[in-house]
Amino acid sequence: MRPRLLLAATLVALAALPGPTWASSSVAAGGLTTNAPTSTGGAIILSSGASIPAVPLEVQASLMTALVSGGGYTLTGEIRGFTGGGFGGAYVGAGGGIGNLSSNHATGPVFTVFAGKSVAPFTSIELRLYRQTSDNGATAGFAGLRFSF
């Protein structure tokens, strides 16, 4: 349990450090439910990315830490597209990476799709679906608030 707590504290500290002006950082917190093992709890997602000039896309990396019975994590590379700028804008995206959401805690390929809607400056509601494709892989759903910096 202590290594997970230390990893989470280290990642939060790294996300709080100032970075280049072209990079954006955000943190999301909310509810998570998984099907293998069946579990409901919370999750924290840390993301950092950079915009692609001249197109409404952002490339980002995200780390999701599951705060549910059995734990788990995912580390994904993602592309996020914007449907409108500023307050009231929305976004959709998809990505892939590695994780261990499964009941046997085996690390394997993970894919995610997500969508969000701005509800206040620097704040959005986000919905995500994760799928670990290895044997005994799990499907997980996330709903929460994302705060951008």
Tab-separated table of C-alpha atoms in Angstrom:
chain	number	residue	atom	x	y	z
A	1	MET	CA	0.000	0.000	0.000
A	2	ARG	CA	2.840	2.413	0.809
A	3	PRO	CA	4.444	2.207	-2.670
A	4	ARG	CA	1.096	3.184	-4.256
A	5	LEU	CA	0.683	6.091	-1.866
A	6	LEU	CA	4.261	7.229	-2.521
A	7	LEU	CA	3.727	6.962	-6.289
A	8	ALA	CA	0.486	8.950	-6.090
A	9	ALA	CA	2.104	11.657	-3.924
A	10	THR	CA	5.081	11.906	-6.298
A	11	LEU	CA	2.825	12.259	-9.348
A	12	VAL	CA	0.714	14.947	-7.679
A	13	ALA	CA	3.885	16.867	-6.796
A	14	LEU	CA	5.201	16.557	-10.365
A	15	ALA	CA	1.896	17.739	-11.806
A	16	ALA	CA	2.046	20.820	-9.564
A	17	LEU	CA	5.495	21.859	-10.828
A	18	PRO	CA	5.586	24.667	-13.358
A	19	GLY	CA	6.173	23.451	-16.897
A	20	PRO	CA	6.696	24.964	-20.308
A	21	THR	CA	4.016	27.413	-21.338
A	22	TRP	CA	2.945	25.228	-24.265
A	23	ALA	CA	2.021	22.291	-22.014
A	24	SER	CA	-1.266	22.019	-20.185
A	25	SER	CA	-1.884	20.019	-17.028
A	26	SER	CA	-5.083	18.858	-15.433
A	27	VAL	CA	-6.375	16.609	-12.704
A	28	ALA	CA	-9.706	14.787	-12.622
A	29	ALA	CA	-11.367	13.110	-9.668
A	30	GLY	CA	-14.564	11.136	-9.556
A	31	GLY	CA	-16.279	7.792	-9.358
A	32	LEU	CA	-15.024	4.604	-10.990
A	33	THR	CA	-16.733	1.274	-11.447
A	34	THR	CA	-15.095	-1.898	-12.770
A	35	ASN	CA	-16.520	-5.249	-13.822
A	36	ALA	CA	-13.647	-7.684	-13.156
A	37	PRO	CA	-13.568	-7.649	-10.188
A	38	THR	CA	-16.909	-5.931	-9.673
A	39	SER	CA	-16.028	-2.860	-7.667
A	40	THR	CA	-17.092	0.748	-7.200
A	41	GLY	CA	-15.003	3.543	-5.715
A	42	GLY	CA	-13.023	6.539	-6.848
A	43	ALA	CA	-10.239	7.427	-9.246
A	44	ILE	CA	-7.764	10.225	-9.869
A	45	ILE	CA	-6.523	11.057	-13.368
A	46	LEU	CA	-3.470	13.250	-13.995
A	47	SER	CA	-2.984	14.528	-17.553
A	48	SER	CA	-0.452	16.667	-19.328
A	49	GLY	CA	-0.475	17.574	-22.999
A	50	ALA	CA	0.399	19.955	-25.768
A	51	SER	CA	-1.701	21.521	-28.502
A	52	ILE	CA	-1.027	20.841	-32.145
A	53	PRO	CA	-0.801	24.203	-33.959
A	54	ALA	CA	-3.370	24.951	-36.682
A	55	VAL	CA	-5.757	22.104	-35.747
A	56	PRO	CA	-8.106	21.802	-32.777
A	57	LEU	CA	-6.274	18.790	-31.314
A	58	GLU	CA	-4.202	18.107	-28.241
A	59	VAL	CA	-1.848	15.188	-27.637
A	60	GLN	CA	-1.766	14.186	-23.984
A	61	ALA	CA	-0.592	11.511	-21.575
A	62	SER	CA	-2.819	10.432	-18.688
A	63	LEU	CA	-2.275	8.351	-15.581
A	64	MET	CA	-5.389	6.977	-13.899
A	65	THR	CA	-5.088	5.537	-10.391
A	66	ALA	CA	-8.062	3.444	-9.270
A	67	LEU	CA	-9.098	3.924	-5.648
A	68	VAL	CA	-11.333	0.847	-5.638
A	69	SER	CA	-11.081	-2.589	-4.056
A	70	GLY	CA	-8.203	-4.282	-5.850
A	71	GLY	CA	-6.730	-0.997	-7.088
A	72	GLY	CA	-5.224	-0.676	-10.527
A	73	TYR	CA	-3.822	1.928	-12.881
A	74	THR	CA	-3.674	2.906	-16.547
A	75	LEU	CA	-1.068	4.936	-18.408
A	76	THR	CA	-2.351	6.105	-21.786
A	77	GLY	CA	-1.328	8.306	-24.679
A	78	GLU	CA	-4.366	10.165	-26.023
A	79	ILE	CA	-5.593	12.527	-28.704
A	80	ARG	CA	-8.266	15.003	-27.679
A	81	GLY	CA	-10.319	16.999	-30.168
A	82	PHE	CA	-12.197	20.172	-29.325
A	83	THR	CA	-15.690	20.965	-30.564
A	84	GLY	CA	-15.758	24.523	-29.273
A	85	GLY	CA	-13.402	26.882	-27.481
A	86	GLY	CA	-13.622	28.639	-24.163
A	87	PHE	CA	-16.422	28.342	-21.652
A	88	GLY	CA	-19.126	26.043	-22.940
A	89	GLY	CA	-16.764	24.055	-25.176
A	90	ALA	CA	-16.739	20.292	-25.375
A	91	TYR	CA	-14.147	17.683	-26.268
A	92	VAL	CA	-13.875	14.027	-27.246
A	93	GLY	CA	-10.883	11.737	-27.431
A	94	ALA	CA	-9.388	8.283	-27.464
A	95	GLY	CA	-6.132	6.638	-26.562
A	96	GLY	CA	-4.224	3.516	-25.737
A	97	GLY	CA	-1.547	2.343	-23.357
A	98	ILE	CA	-0.940	-0.132	-20.548
A	99	GLY	CA	-2.619	-0.855	-17.247
A	100	ASN	CA	-3.640	-3.433	-14.678
A	101	LEU	CA	-7.360	-3.174	-14.105
A	102	SER	CA	-7.916	-6.943	-14.288
A	103	SER	CA	-8.780	-9.261	-11.415
A	104	ASN	CA	-5.396	-11.036	-11.645
A	105	HIS	CA	-3.490	-7.690	-11.621
A	106	ALA	CA	-1.693	-8.570	-14.857
A	107	THR	CA	-0.430	-5.598	-16.850
A	108	GLY	CA	-1.756	-5.495	-20.404
A	109	PRO	CA	-2.997	-3.262	-23.224
A	110	VAL	CA	-5.643	-0.677	-22.318
A	111	PHE	CA	-7.802	1.479	-24.567
A	112	THR	CA	-9.887	4.472	-23.544
A	113	VAL	CA	-12.529	6.748	-25.068
A	114	PHE	CA	-13.699	9.891	-23.334
A	115	ALA	CA	-15.811	13.023	-23.640
A	116	GLY	CA	-16.136	16.171	-21.590
A	117	LYS	CA	-18.096	19.400	-21.368
A	118	SER	CA	-16.942	22.655	-19.820
A	119	VAL	CA	-19.147	23.778	-16.926
A	120	ALA	CA	-17.045	26.681	-15.601
A	121	PRO	CA	-13.707	28.294	-16.425
A	122	PHE	CA	-10.969	25.629	-16.158
A	123	THR	CA	-13.551	23.029	-15.043
A	124	SER	CA	-15.303	20.299	-17.003
A	125	ILE	CA	-17.375	17.183	-16.456
A	126	GLU	CA	-15.676	14.134	-17.963
A	127	LEU	CA	-16.897	10.627	-18.795
A	128	ARG	CA	-14.422	7.848	-19.663
A	129	LEU	CA	-14.562	4.197	-20.590
A	130	TYR	CA	-11.482	1.980	-20.167
A	131	ARG	CA	-11.046	-1.525	-21.583
A	132	GLN	CA	-8.124	-3.817	-20.771
A	133	THR	CA	-7.911	-6.283	-23.650
A	134	SER	CA	-5.721	-9.013	-22.110
A	135	ASP	CA	-7.033	-12.270	-20.604
A	136	ASN	CA	-9.210	-11.515	-17.577
A	137	GLY	CA	-9.264	-7.888	-18.742
A	138	ALA	CA	-11.659	-5.468	-17.143
A	139	THR	CA	-13.934	-2.702	-18.352
A	140	ALA	CA	-14.136	0.424	-16.194
A	141	GLY	CA	-16.286	3.547	-16.327
A	142	PHE	CA	-15.303	6.923	-14.877
A	143	ALA	CA	-17.424	10.031	-14.254
A	144	GLY	CA	-15.932	13.083	-12.586
A	145	LEU	CA	-14.758	16.674	-12.619
A	146	ARG	CA	-11.579	17.793	-14.431
A	147	PHE	CA	-9.673	20.892	-13.316
A	148	SER	CA	-7.198	22.399	-15.811
A	149	PHE	CA	-4.162	24.511	-14.952
